[in-house]
Coordinates of C-alpha atoms and ligand atoms in Angstrom, one line a residue:
M14 CA 0.0 0.0 0.0
R15 CA 1.1 3.6 -0.6
I16 CA 0.8 5.7 2.5
L17 CA 1.0 9.5 2.7
L18 CA 2.0 11.2 5.9
Y19 CA 1.1 14.9 5.9
N20 CA 1.8 17.8 8.2
P21 CA -0.1 21.0 7.5
D22 CA 1.7 24.3 7.1
N23 CA 1.5 26.6 10.1
G24 CA -0.1 29.5 8.2
V25 CA 2.5 32.0 9.4
T26 CA 5.9 31.3 8.3
R27 CA 8.1 28.5 6.9
N28 CA 9.1 26.1 9.6
F29 CA 12.8 25.9 10.0
M30 CA 12.9 22.1 10.4
P31 CA 10.9 19.0 9.4
H32 CA 8.6 17.3 11.9
L33 CA 10.1 14.2 13.5
W34 CA 6.8 12.2 13.8
M35 CA 6.7 11.7 10.0
F36 CA 10.2 10.2 9.8
L37 CA 9.6 8.2 12.9
L38 CA 6.4 6.7 11.7
Q39 CA 7.9 6.1 8.3
A40 CA 10.7 4.1 10.0
L41 CA 8.1 2.2 12.1
T42 CA 5.9 1.2 9.1
P43 CA 5.8 -2.6 8.6
P44 CA 7.8 -3.7 5.5
G45 CA 6.0 -3.9 2.1
H46 CA 4.6 -0.4 2.1
E47 CA 5.8 2.8 0.5
V48 CA 5.6 5.9 2.7
L49 CA 5.5 9.3 1.1
L50 CA 6.0 12.5 3.2
I51 CA 4.7 16.0 2.6
D52 CA 5.4 18.8 5.0
G53 CA 3.0 21.7 4.1
N54 CA 5.6 24.2 5.3
A55 CA 8.0 23.1 2.6
Q56 CA 5.6 22.0 -0.1
P57 CA 2.4 24.1 0.3
M58 CA -0.7 22.5 -1.1
D59 CA -4.4 23.5 -0.9
E60 CA -7.3 21.0 -0.5
A61 CA -7.8 20.5 -4.2
Q62 CA -4.1 19.9 -4.9
I63 CA -3.7 17.4 -2.1
A64 CA -6.8 15.5 -3.2
Q65 CA -5.4 15.4 -6.7
Y66 CA -2.0 14.2 -5.4
V67 CA -3.7 11.4 -3.4
R68 CA -5.5 10.3 -6.5
D69 CA -2.5 10.6 -8.8
Q70 CA -0.2 8.7 -6.5
N71 CA -2.7 6.0 -5.8
I72 CA -2.5 6.5 -2.0
G73 CA -4.3 3.9 0.1
L74 CA -4.0 5.6 3.6
V75 CA -3.2 9.1 4.7
G76 CA -1.9 10.0 8.2
I77 CA -2.1 13.6 9.3
G78 CA -0.5 15.0 12.4
A79 CA -1.0 18.5 13.8
M80 CA -0.6 20.8 16.7
T81 CA -3.6 22.7 17.9
R82 CA -2.7 25.8 15.9
M83 CA -2.7 23.9 12.6
I84 CA -5.8 21.7 13.3
A85 CA -8.3 23.7 11.3
K86 CA -6.1 23.4 8.2
A87 CA -5.5 19.7 9.0
Y88 CA -9.3 19.1 9.2
R89 CA -9.9 20.9 5.8
I90 CA -7.2 18.8 4.2
A91 CA -8.6 15.6 5.8
D92 CA -12.1 16.4 4.5
A93 CA -10.7 16.8 1.0
I94 CA -8.9 13.5 1.1
R95 CA -11.8 11.6 2.6
A96 CA -14.0 12.9 -0.2
T97 CA -11.8 11.0 -2.6
G98 CA -12.6 7.8 -0.7
V99 CA -9.2 7.4 0.9
P100 CA -9.2 6.8 4.7
V101 CA -7.5 9.4 7.0
V102 CA -6.0 8.6 10.4
M103 CA -5.1 11.6 12.6
G104 CA -2.6 11.8 15.5
G105 CA -0.6 14.2 17.5
P106 CA -1.3 16.4 20.6
H107 CA -4.5 18.1 19.5
V108 CA -6.6 15.1 18.5
T109 CA -5.3 13.1 21.5
E110 CA -7.1 15.6 23.6
M111 CA -10.0 16.3 21.2
A112 CA -10.6 12.8 19.7
D113 CA -14.4 13.3 19.7
E114 CA -14.0 16.5 17.6
A115 CA -11.9 14.8 15.0
L116 CA -14.3 11.8 14.8
G117 CA -17.4 14.0 14.7
R118 CA -18.7 12.6 18.0
D119 CA -19.2 16.1 19.5
G120 CA -22.0 17.1 17.1
G121 CA -19.7 18.6 14.6
P122 CA -18.6 17.2 11.2
R123 CA -16.3 14.1 11.1
H124 CA -12.8 14.7 9.8
A125 CA -11.0 11.4 10.5
D126 CA -11.7 7.7 10.0
A127 CA -9.4 6.9 12.9
V128 CA -7.5 8.7 15.6
A129 CA -4.2 7.6 17.2
L130 CA -4.1 8.7 20.8
G131 CA -0.8 9.7 22.4
E132 CA 2.4 8.2 21.4
A133 CA 1.8 6.0 18.3
D134 CA 5.1 4.2 18.1
Q135 CA 3.4 0.9 19.0
T136 CA 0.0 1.5 17.5
W137 CA 1.1 2.7 14.1
P138 CA 2.0 -0.8 12.7
R139 CA -1.4 -2.0 13.9
I140 CA -3.1 0.9 12.2
V141 CA -1.4 0.1 8.9
D142 CA -2.3 -3.6 9.1
D143 CA -5.9 -2.8 9.9
A144 CA -6.1 -0.3 7.0
V145 CA -4.7 -3.0 4.6
R146 CA -7.5 -5.3 5.7
G147 CA -10.1 -2.4 5.4
E148 CA -10.8 -2.8 9.2
L149 CA -9.7 0.5 10.7
K150 CA -11.0 1.1 14.2
E151 CA -12.0 4.5 15.3
V152 CA -9.6 4.9 18.2
Y153 CA -6.1 3.5 18.7
A154 CA -4.8 3.9 22.3
P155 CA -1.4 2.9 23.5
V156 CA -2.3 0.3 26.2
D157 CA -0.6 -2.8 27.6
V158 CA -2.1 -6.3 27.6
T159 CA -4.1 -5.4 30.7
G160 CA -5.7 -2.4 29.0
K161 CA -3.7 0.1 31.1
D162 CA -2.3 3.2 29.5
S163 CA 1.3 2.4 28.5
K164 CA 4.1 4.7 27.3
P165 CA 6.5 3.2 24.7
S166 CA 10.1 2.6 25.8
L167 CA 12.7 4.4 23.7
K168 CA 14.9 1.3 24.0
P169 CA 15.0 0.1 21.3
Y170 CA 14.6 3.0 19.0
P171 CA 14.3 2.7 15.2
V172 CA 17.0 3.8 12.9
I173 CA 15.9 6.8 10.9
P174 CA 17.7 6.5 7.6
W175 CA 18.9 10.1 7.4
D176 CA 21.6 9.2 4.9
K177 CA 18.9 8.2 2.3
I178 CA 16.0 10.6 3.1
D179 CA 15.3 13.3 0.5
L180 CA 16.0 16.5 2.4
H181 CA 16.2 19.1 -0.4
Q182 CA 13.0 20.8 0.7
F183 CA 14.5 21.6 4.1
N184 CA 17.5 23.6 3.0
L185 CA 17.2 26.8 5.0
L186 CA 19.6 29.0 3.0
P187 CA 17.9 31.6 0.9
K188 CA 19.9 32.0 -2.4
I189 CA 20.4 35.7 -1.6
V190 CA 22.9 34.9 1.2
H191 CA 25.0 32.3 -0.7
P192 CA 27.7 34.8 -1.8
L193 CA 28.2 36.0 1.8
L194 CA 28.3 32.5 3.2
K195 CA 30.8 31.2 0.7
K196 CA 33.2 33.7 2.2
V197 CA 32.5 32.4 5.7
G198 CA 34.0 29.0 5.0
E199 CA 33.8 25.7 3.2
G200 CA 30.7 23.6 3.7
W201 CA 28.0 26.1 3.4
G202 CA 26.2 24.7 0.3
T203 CA 23.2 23.7 2.4
F204 CA 22.0 24.3 5.9
R205 CA 19.5 22.0 7.5
I206 CA 18.2 21.5 11.0
I207 CA 17.2 18.0 11.8
P208 CA 15.0 17.0 14.7
V209 CA 16.5 14.3 17.0
E210 CA 15.0 13.1 20.3
S211 CA 17.1 11.7 23.1
G212 CA 14.2 11.3 25.5
R213 CA 10.6 12.0 26.2
G214 CA 8.6 13.4 29.2
C215 CA 8.8 16.2 31.6
P216 CA 7.5 16.1 35.2
Y217 CA 7.4 19.8 35.9
G218 CA 3.8 20.3 34.9
C219 CA 3.8 24.0 33.9
E220 CA 0.1 25.1 33.8
F221 CA 0.0 26.1 30.1
C222 CA 1.9 23.1 28.7
T223 CA 0.6 20.0 27.0
V224 CA 3.7 17.9 27.5
T225 CA 3.3 16.6 31.1
G226 CA -0.2 15.4 30.3
F227 CA 0.7 14.0 26.9
F228 CA 4.0 12.2 27.5
G229 CA 3.4 11.6 31.1
D230 CA 5.8 12.5 34.0
S231 CA 7.8 9.3 33.6
I232 CA 10.9 10.2 31.6
R233 CA 12.2 7.8 29.1
F234 CA 15.6 7.9 27.3
R235 CA 17.1 6.4 24.2
S236 CA 20.5 4.7 24.8
N237 CA 23.5 6.9 24.3
E238 CA 24.7 4.6 21.6
S239 CA 21.5 5.0 19.6
V240 CA 21.7 8.8 19.7
V241 CA 25.4 8.9 18.9
N242 CA 24.9 6.6 15.9
E243 CA 22.2 8.9 14.6
L244 CA 24.5 11.9 15.0
L245 CA 27.3 10.1 13.2
L246 CA 24.9 9.4 10.3
L247 CA 23.9 13.0 10.0
K248 CA 27.4 14.2 10.3
A249 CA 28.5 11.9 7.5
R250 CA 25.7 13.2 5.3
G251 CA 26.6 16.8 6.0
R252 CA 30.2 16.1 5.1
K253 CA 29.3 14.2 1.9
E254 CA 27.1 17.0 0.7
K255 CA 29.5 19.8 1.8
G256 CA 26.7 21.3 3.8
Q257 CA 25.8 22.1 7.3
M258 CA 23.8 19.5 9.2
A259 CA 22.7 20.9 12.6
V260 CA 20.5 19.0 15.1
F261 CA 17.6 20.2 17.3
F262 CA 17.3 17.9 20.3
I263 CA 13.6 18.2 20.6
D264 CA 13.4 16.8 24.1
D265 CA 11.3 19.1 26.2
N266 CA 14.0 19.4 28.8
F267 CA 17.2 18.0 27.4
A268 CA 19.0 18.1 30.8
I269 CA 16.0 16.9 32.9
N270 CA 18.4 14.2 34.3
V271 CA 21.7 16.1 34.4
K272 CA 23.8 12.9 35.1
R273 CA 22.4 11.2 32.0
T274 CA 22.8 14.3 29.8
K275 CA 26.5 14.6 30.9
S276 CA 27.0 11.0 30.1
L277 CA 25.4 11.4 26.6
L278 CA 27.5 14.5 25.9
K279 CA 30.7 12.8 26.9
D280 CA 29.9 9.9 24.6
I281 CA 29.2 12.3 21.7
I282 CA 32.6 13.8 22.3
A283 CA 34.3 10.5 22.6
A284 CA 32.8 9.2 19.4
K285 CA 33.6 12.4 17.5
A286 CA 29.9 12.7 16.8
Q287 CA 29.7 16.4 17.3
V288 CA 27.5 18.5 15.1
H289 CA 26.2 21.9 15.9
W290 CA 23.1 21.5 18.1
V291 CA 20.2 23.3 19.7
A292 CA 18.2 22.0 22.7
Q293 CA 15.6 23.1 25.2
I294 CA 16.8 23.3 28.7
S295 CA 15.2 25.0 31.7
A296 CA 17.3 27.8 33.3
N297 CA 17.4 26.0 36.7
L298 CA 19.4 23.1 35.2
L299 CA 22.0 25.4 33.7
R300 CA 23.6 26.2 37.0
D301 CA 26.0 23.3 36.6
E302 CA 29.3 24.5 35.2
E303 CA 30.4 21.0 34.0
L304 CA 27.2 20.5 32.1
V305 CA 27.7 23.9 30.4
D306 CA 31.3 23.0 29.5
L307 CA 30.1 19.7 28.0
I308 CA 27.3 21.5 26.1
A309 CA 29.9 23.7 24.4
A310 CA 32.4 20.9 23.8
S311 CA 29.8 18.6 22.2
G312 CA 28.7 21.2 19.7
G313 CA 25.9 23.0 21.6
K314 CA 25.3 26.4 20.0
W315 CA 21.9 27.6 21.0
I316 CA 19.8 26.7 24.1
F317 CA 16.1 27.4 24.1
I318 CA 15.1 28.6 27.5
G319 CA 11.4 29.0 28.4
M320 CA 11.9 32.1 30.6
E321 CA 8.2 33.0 30.2
S322 CA 8.3 36.1 32.4
I323 CA 10.6 38.3 34.5
D324 CA 7.9 38.5 37.2
P325 CA 8.1 35.8 39.9
A326 CA 4.4 36.3 40.6
N327 CA 3.5 35.3 37.0
L328 CA 5.8 32.3 37.2
K329 CA 4.2 31.1 40.4
D330 CA 0.7 31.5 38.8
V331 CA 1.6 29.1 36.0
N332 CA 3.3 26.6 38.2
K333 CA 6.8 27.6 36.9
G334 CA 8.2 29.0 40.2
F335 CA 11.3 27.0 39.6
N336 CA 12.3 29.7 37.1
K337 CA 14.2 32.4 39.0
P338 CA 14.4 35.7 37.1
G339 CA 17.2 36.8 39.4
E340 CA 19.5 34.2 37.9
Y341 CA 18.7 34.6 34.2
A342 CA 21.6 37.0 33.6
A343 CA 24.1 34.7 35.3
V344 CA 22.8 31.6 33.3
L345 CA 23.1 33.5 30.0
E346 CA 26.6 34.8 30.9
R347 CA 27.7 31.2 31.8
L348 CA 26.6 30.1 28.3
A349 CA 28.0 33.1 26.4
Q350 CA 31.5 32.6 28.0
R351 CA 31.5 29.3 26.1
N352 CA 30.1 30.9 22.9
V353 CA 26.7 29.3 23.5
Y354 CA 23.8 31.7 23.1
A355 CA 20.1 31.5 24.1
I356 CA 16.7 31.6 22.5
T357 CA 14.8 33.3 25.3
S358 CA 11.1 32.7 25.2
F359 CA 8.6 35.1 26.9
I360 CA 4.8 34.9 27.3
F361 CA 2.8 38.1 27.7
G362 CA -0.8 38.4 28.8
M363 CA -0.1 36.5 32.1
D364 CA -2.3 37.4 35.0
N365 CA 0.1 39.8 36.7
D366 CA 1.2 41.5 33.5
T367 CA 0.3 45.2 33.0
T368 CA 0.9 47.5 30.1
G369 CA 4.6 48.2 29.5
V370 CA 5.5 44.5 30.2
A371 CA 7.3 44.3 26.8
E372 CA 9.6 47.3 27.5
R373 CA 10.3 46.1 31.0
T374 CA 11.3 42.7 29.7
L375 CA 13.4 44.2 26.9
A376 CA 15.1 46.5 29.4
Q377 CA 16.5 43.3 31.0
V378 CA 17.1 41.6 27.7
R379 CA 19.4 44.5 26.6
T380 CA 21.6 43.9 29.6
W381 CA 22.2 40.2 28.7
P382 CA 24.5 38.7 26.2
P383 CA 23.0 38.8 22.6
G384 CA 20.4 36.1 21.9
L385 CA 17.1 35.5 20.2
P386 CA 14.2 36.7 22.3
I387 CA 10.8 35.4 21.2
F388 CA 7.4 36.6 22.4
G389 CA 4.0 34.9 22.5
L390 CA 0.7 35.2 24.3
L391 CA -0.6 32.9 27.0
T392 CA -2.7 30.4 25.2
P393 CA -5.1 27.9 26.8
L394 CA -4.4 24.7 24.9
P395 CA -7.0 22.0 25.2
A396 CA -6.8 19.8 28.3
T397 CA -4.1 21.8 30.0
P398 CA -4.6 22.9 33.6
L399 CA -4.6 26.5 32.3
Y400 CA -7.6 25.7 30.0
K401 CA -9.5 24.2 32.9
R402 CA -8.8 27.1 35.2
L403 CA -9.8 29.8 32.7
E404 CA -12.9 27.8 31.7
T405 CA -14.0 27.4 35.3
A406 CA -13.5 31.1 35.9
G407 CA -15.5 32.0 32.8
R408 CA -12.6 33.8 31.2
L409 CA -12.4 32.0 27.8
T410 CA -13.5 34.4 25.1
R411 CA -13.0 31.9 22.3
P412 CA -13.3 28.4 23.9
K413 CA -12.6 26.7 20.6
H414 CA -10.0 29.1 19.4
W415 CA -8.3 26.5 17.2
Q416 CA -11.4 26.2 14.9
E417 CA -10.6 29.7 13.7
F418 CA -6.9 30.0 14.3
I419 CA -5.7 33.6 14.3
P420 CA -2.0 34.0 14.9
F421 CA -0.9 36.0 18.0
T422 CA -4.5 36.5 19.2
M423 CA -5.6 35.8 22.7
A424 CA -8.5 33.4 23.6
H425 CA -9.1 34.7 27.1
T426 CA -9.1 37.9 29.0
P427 CA -6.0 38.8 31.0
L428 CA -6.6 40.1 34.5
K429 CA -4.7 43.4 34.5
M430 CA -4.9 44.6 30.9
T431 CA -7.2 44.2 27.9
I432 CA -6.7 41.7 25.1
E433 CA -5.8 44.5 22.7
E434 CA -3.1 45.8 25.1
A435 CA -1.6 42.3 25.4
H436 CA -1.5 42.1 21.6
A437 CA 0.2 45.5 21.4
E438 CA 2.8 44.3 23.9
V439 CA 3.7 41.3 21.8
K440 CA 4.0 43.5 18.7
Y441 CA 6.2 46.0 20.5
G442 CA 8.4 43.1 21.7
W443 CA 9.0 41.8 18.3
A444 CA 9.4 45.2 16.6
E445 CA 11.9 46.4 19.1
A446 CA 13.9 43.2 19.5
Y447 CA 14.3 42.8 15.8
S448 CA 14.7 46.4 14.6
P449 CA 17.7 47.0 12.4
K450 CA 19.2 48.9 15.4
S451 CA 18.8 45.9 17.7
V452 CA 20.2 43.6 15.1
A453 CA 23.3 45.8 14.7
H454 CA 23.7 46.0 18.4
A455 CA 23.6 42.2 18.8
V456 CA 26.2 41.8 16.1
D457 CA 28.4 44.6 17.6
S458 CA 28.2 43.1 21.0
L459 CA 30.2 40.1 19.6
D460 CA 32.9 42.4 18.4
D461 CA 35.6 40.4 20.1
Q462 CA 34.5 37.2 18.3
P463 CA 35.4 35.7 15.0
V464 CA 33.3 36.8 12.0
G465 CA 31.6 33.4 11.9
Y466 CA 29.9 34.0 15.2
R467 CA 28.8 37.4 14.1
V468 CA 27.4 36.2 10.9
N469 CA 25.7 33.4 12.9
I470 CA 23.8 35.9 15.1
L471 CA 22.9 38.1 12.2
L472 CA 21.4 35.3 10.2
A473 CA 19.6 33.8 13.2
R474 CA 18.2 37.3 14.0
L475 CA 17.0 37.8 10.5
C476 CA 15.4 34.3 10.3
F477 CA 13.7 34.6 13.8
R478 CA 12.1 37.8 12.8
G479 CA 10.0 35.7 10.5
I480 CA 8.2 34.0 13.4
Y481 CA 6.2 37.2 13.9
F482 CA 6.6 39.2 10.6
P483 CA 5.8 36.8 7.7
M484 CA 8.8 36.4 5.5
M485 CA 7.7 33.8 3.0
G486 CA 8.3 35.6 -0.2
R487 CA 11.3 37.0 -2.0
F488 CA 10.1 40.6 -1.6
A489 CA 9.8 40.3 2.2
W490 CA 13.3 39.0 2.3
L491 CA 14.6 41.7 0.1
K492 CA 13.0 44.3 2.4
V493 CA 14.6 42.8 5.4
V494 CA 18.0 42.7 3.7
G495 CA 17.5 46.4 2.7
E496 CA 16.7 47.5 6.2
N497 CA 19.7 45.7 7.6
R498 CA 22.1 46.6 4.8
R499 CA 24.6 48.5 6.9
T500 CA 25.2 45.5 9.2
I501 CA 25.2 43.1 6.3
F502 CA 27.7 45.2 4.3
K503 CA 29.9 45.6 7.3
L504 CA 30.1 41.8 8.0
A505 CA 30.5 41.1 4.2
K506 CA 33.5 43.4 4.2
E507 CA 34.9 41.8 7.3
A508 CA 34.4 38.3 5.8
I509 CA 36.1 39.2 2.5
F510 CA 39.0 41.5 3.7
G511 CA 39.4 40.3 7.3
R512 CA 39.8 42.2 10.5
K513 CA 42.8 43.4 12.4
G514 CA 43.6 41.1 15.4
R515 CA 42.2 37.6 15.9
P516 CA 40.3 36.8 19.1
G517 CA 42.0 34.3 21.3
K518 CA 40.6 30.9 22.2
S519 CA 37.8 30.7 24.7
K520 CA 38.2 29.1 28.1
V521 CA 36.2 26.1 27.0
E522 CA 38.1 25.5 23.8
L523 CA 41.2 25.4 26.0
A524 CA 39.6 23.1 28.6
Y525 CA 38.5 20.7 26.0
K526 CA 41.5 21.1 23.7
D527 CA 41.7 17.4 23.0
A528 CA 38.1 17.1 22.1
P529 CA 37.5 17.0 18.3
A530 CA 35.8 20.1 17.0
P531 CA 32.5 20.0 15.1
E532 CA 33.0 19.5 11.4
V533 CA 32.5 23.1 10.3
S534 CA 32.6 25.9 12.7
A535 CA 29.9 28.5 12.3
Ligands
B12_14 C1 10.0 20.5 18.1 C2 8.8 21.3 18.5 C3 8.5 22.5 17.9 C4 9.2 23.0 16.7 C5 8.4 22.9 15.4 C6 7.9 21.6 15.0 C7 8.9 20.8 14.3 N1 9.3 21.1 13.1 O1 9.4 19.8 14.8 C8 9.2 24.5 17.0 C9 10.3 24.9 17.9 C10 9.2 25.4 15.8 C11 7.8 24.6 17.7 C12 7.1 25.7 17.8 C13 5.9 25.7 18.4 N2 5.4 24.8 19.2 CO1 6.2 23.1 19.5 N3 7.0 21.5 20.1 C14 8.0 20.9 19.6 C15 8.2 19.7 20.6 C16 9.2 20.1 21.6 C17 8.7 18.4 19.9 C18 7.8 17.8 18.8 C19 8.3 16.5 18.5 O2 8.9 16.2 17.5 N4 8.0 15.5 19.4 C20 8.5 14.1 19.3 C21 7.5 13.4 18.5 C22 8.0 11.9 18.3 O3 6.3 13.4 19.2 P1 4.9 13.9 18.5 O4 5.2 14.9 17.5 O5 3.9 14.1 19.5 O6 4.5 12.6 17.7 C23 4.1 11.4 18.3 C24 2.6 11.3 18.6 O7 2.0 12.6 18.8 C25 2.0 10.6 17.4 N5 1.7 11.4 16.2 C26 2.0 12.7 15.9 N6 1.5 13.0 14.7 C27 0.9 11.9 14.2 C28 0.2 11.6 13.0 C29 -0.4 10.3 12.8 C30 -1.1 10.0 11.6 C31 -0.2 9.3 13.8 C32 -0.8 8.0 13.6 C33 0.4 9.6 15.0 C34 1.0 10.9 15.2 O8 3.0 9.7 17.1 C35 4.3 10.3 17.3 C36 5.2 9.1 17.9 O9 4.7 8.7 19.1 C37 6.8 19.5 21.2 C38 6.8 18.9 22.5 C39 7.0 17.4 22.4 N7 7.8 16.9 23.2 O10 6.4 16.8 21.6 C40 6.3 20.9 21.2 C41 4.8 21.1 21.0 C42 4.3 20.2 19.9 N8 4.8 22.5 20.6 C43 3.8 23.2 21.0 C44 3.5 24.5 20.8 C45 2.3 25.1 21.5 C46 4.3 25.3 19.9 C47 4.1 26.7 19.5 C48 2.6 27.1 19.2 C49 4.6 27.6 20.6 C50 4.3 29.0 20.5 N9 3.6 29.5 21.5 O11 4.8 29.7 19.6 C51 5.0 26.9 18.3 C52 4.2 26.8 17.0 C53 4.9 26.3 15.8 C54 4.5 26.8 14.5 N10 5.0 27.9 14.0 O12 3.6 26.2 14.0 C55 2.9 22.3 21.9 C56 1.7 21.8 21.1 C57 0.5 21.7 22.0 C58 -0.8 21.5 21.2 N11 -1.8 21.2 21.8 O13 -0.8 21.8 20.0 C59 3.9 21.2 22.3 C60 3.3 19.8 22.6 C61 4.7 21.7 23.5 C62 3.9 22.2 24.6 N12 4.6 23.0 25.4 O14 2.8 21.9 24.9 N13 7.6 23.4 18.3
SF4_15 S1 9.5 22.6 31.8 FE1 8.8 22.9 29.6 S2 8.2 20.9 28.9 FE2 8.3 20.8 31.2 S3 6.2 21.2 31.8 FE3 7.3 23.2 31.8 S4 7.0 24.1 29.8 FE4 6.4 21.9 29.7

């Protein structure tokens, strides 16, 4: 049977990396089937086009996965496919919580023939077998033989054949920057970020987060060997294609078990499996100097930190009191000393936020090492404790906000400002943090660093801008380049003609001088 796995586009901007679930389910598909993948972010298709594709390719089963914010698009696509007579199975965090909605059991229209609840590693082969026999059930739940909810172990973990998968749709480099990058160094033909998981689960239970409910609070890890082998495969492919192959460890909290993370990072270094990587780690776990040394030595470049707020009262409200705003600066300095920088994520519209929260936050951000601040609005995702609290308090203004997804728009009333004021705060945050002046400031603050680091922060800033300000088309990119031309020309000049004086080696490079460096340094 030919199976299509489809992930809808997010409707705002191009995703910077493919979705792991598609490659994972492809690897877990029983032999004898052909699995095709379409990521709507890389290959946009409307309902008519996808229906035509399904007919032309003689597809027998379609699997669709989506987060809450893409679910309306996912349902429209599913409806178009089902109209061709091909069955659709849906999975992922949204339909796990809202299975009745997908199956039309809540009084609304039906969008899916079957729904896979939770982690589908073990149920997917069953779904495929049932589809072949034409006996799809409505609901597939991961349960053990006694019927109890069971979470798949990540040992063993399937080999995802990254050396063979067609990745051309995921090259992140716009052609316009190729001349500049060629000057930066060898190996800049392509730049891809590949999702890799080393573990699942987070016990922290922040009020707005789906993860603790979805993956459970029992943390599961892959073996170090399995992760290292995956990195070696990716590294070999990057080298073969003379391109950059970076990794996003998509674990919700990559250092949730610090001892195990250190052991993994040491094994990566020992196996010379370093690639440049990004991971999500909560600030409280970054107090450990040895961990941060190992992050840098194993190729860690960017750490995503869910700071959420600089106000302890807000953090306590959302059950994230383990975040201590007083230590944010020290954490970021500790990383920056090792040339590791942070993606700092903030949420506005929290219950203790008042107008001016964006400027108050930015005033702190400006005193930190340069990074990539991002701003969002508190969003009640289905089945989270936050959703239940706001529903009980009668504060939801759009209880089914996902049915009409509007980017950066609140679905409940904040306590100390209006919805419009909260929207204005997010807009201000993005506009200020990514203004040409702020971009130039971030690049200049790395004046003592090699040009590669400075180009790195420039490109990252320009790309991240696109999370809020749509930058899909060529014109939008040209406009951004035009606005930042001074900084771009300055760096281009530096890359071509060089600069006086070379910065010395950082403390970490000296400490780990015997550790092999990542293949190509950014
Ligand atoms: C990586 C990631 C991203 C990436 C993008 C996605 C990508 N390209 O991978 C980035 C960093 C861009 C991102 C951004 C956002 N993310 Co995000 N992200 C994740 C993260 C950390 C990992 C996803 C992953 O690969 N997991 C591992 C795979 C194996 O798990 P999985 O995707 O759930 O798939 C399994 C099952 O769900 C199931 N399954 C999934 N799909 C399908 C389909 C079929 C047919 C079947 C049978 C089964 C199935 O089988 C898989 C194997 O068991 C998750 C949290 C998490 N741990 O999952 C959050 C998560 C998915 N993100 C979330 C959110 C809210 C966001 C943002 C909206 C945040 C924000 N406020 O801006 C943005 C929006 C992104 C966008 N622009 O569209 C929420 C979604 C909650 C929800 N109800 O939708 C999650 C769960 C985190 C959370 N805090 O709650 N995210
Ligand atoms: S630490 Fe992150 S993954 Fe864990 S519950 Fe909180 S927001 Fe979710």
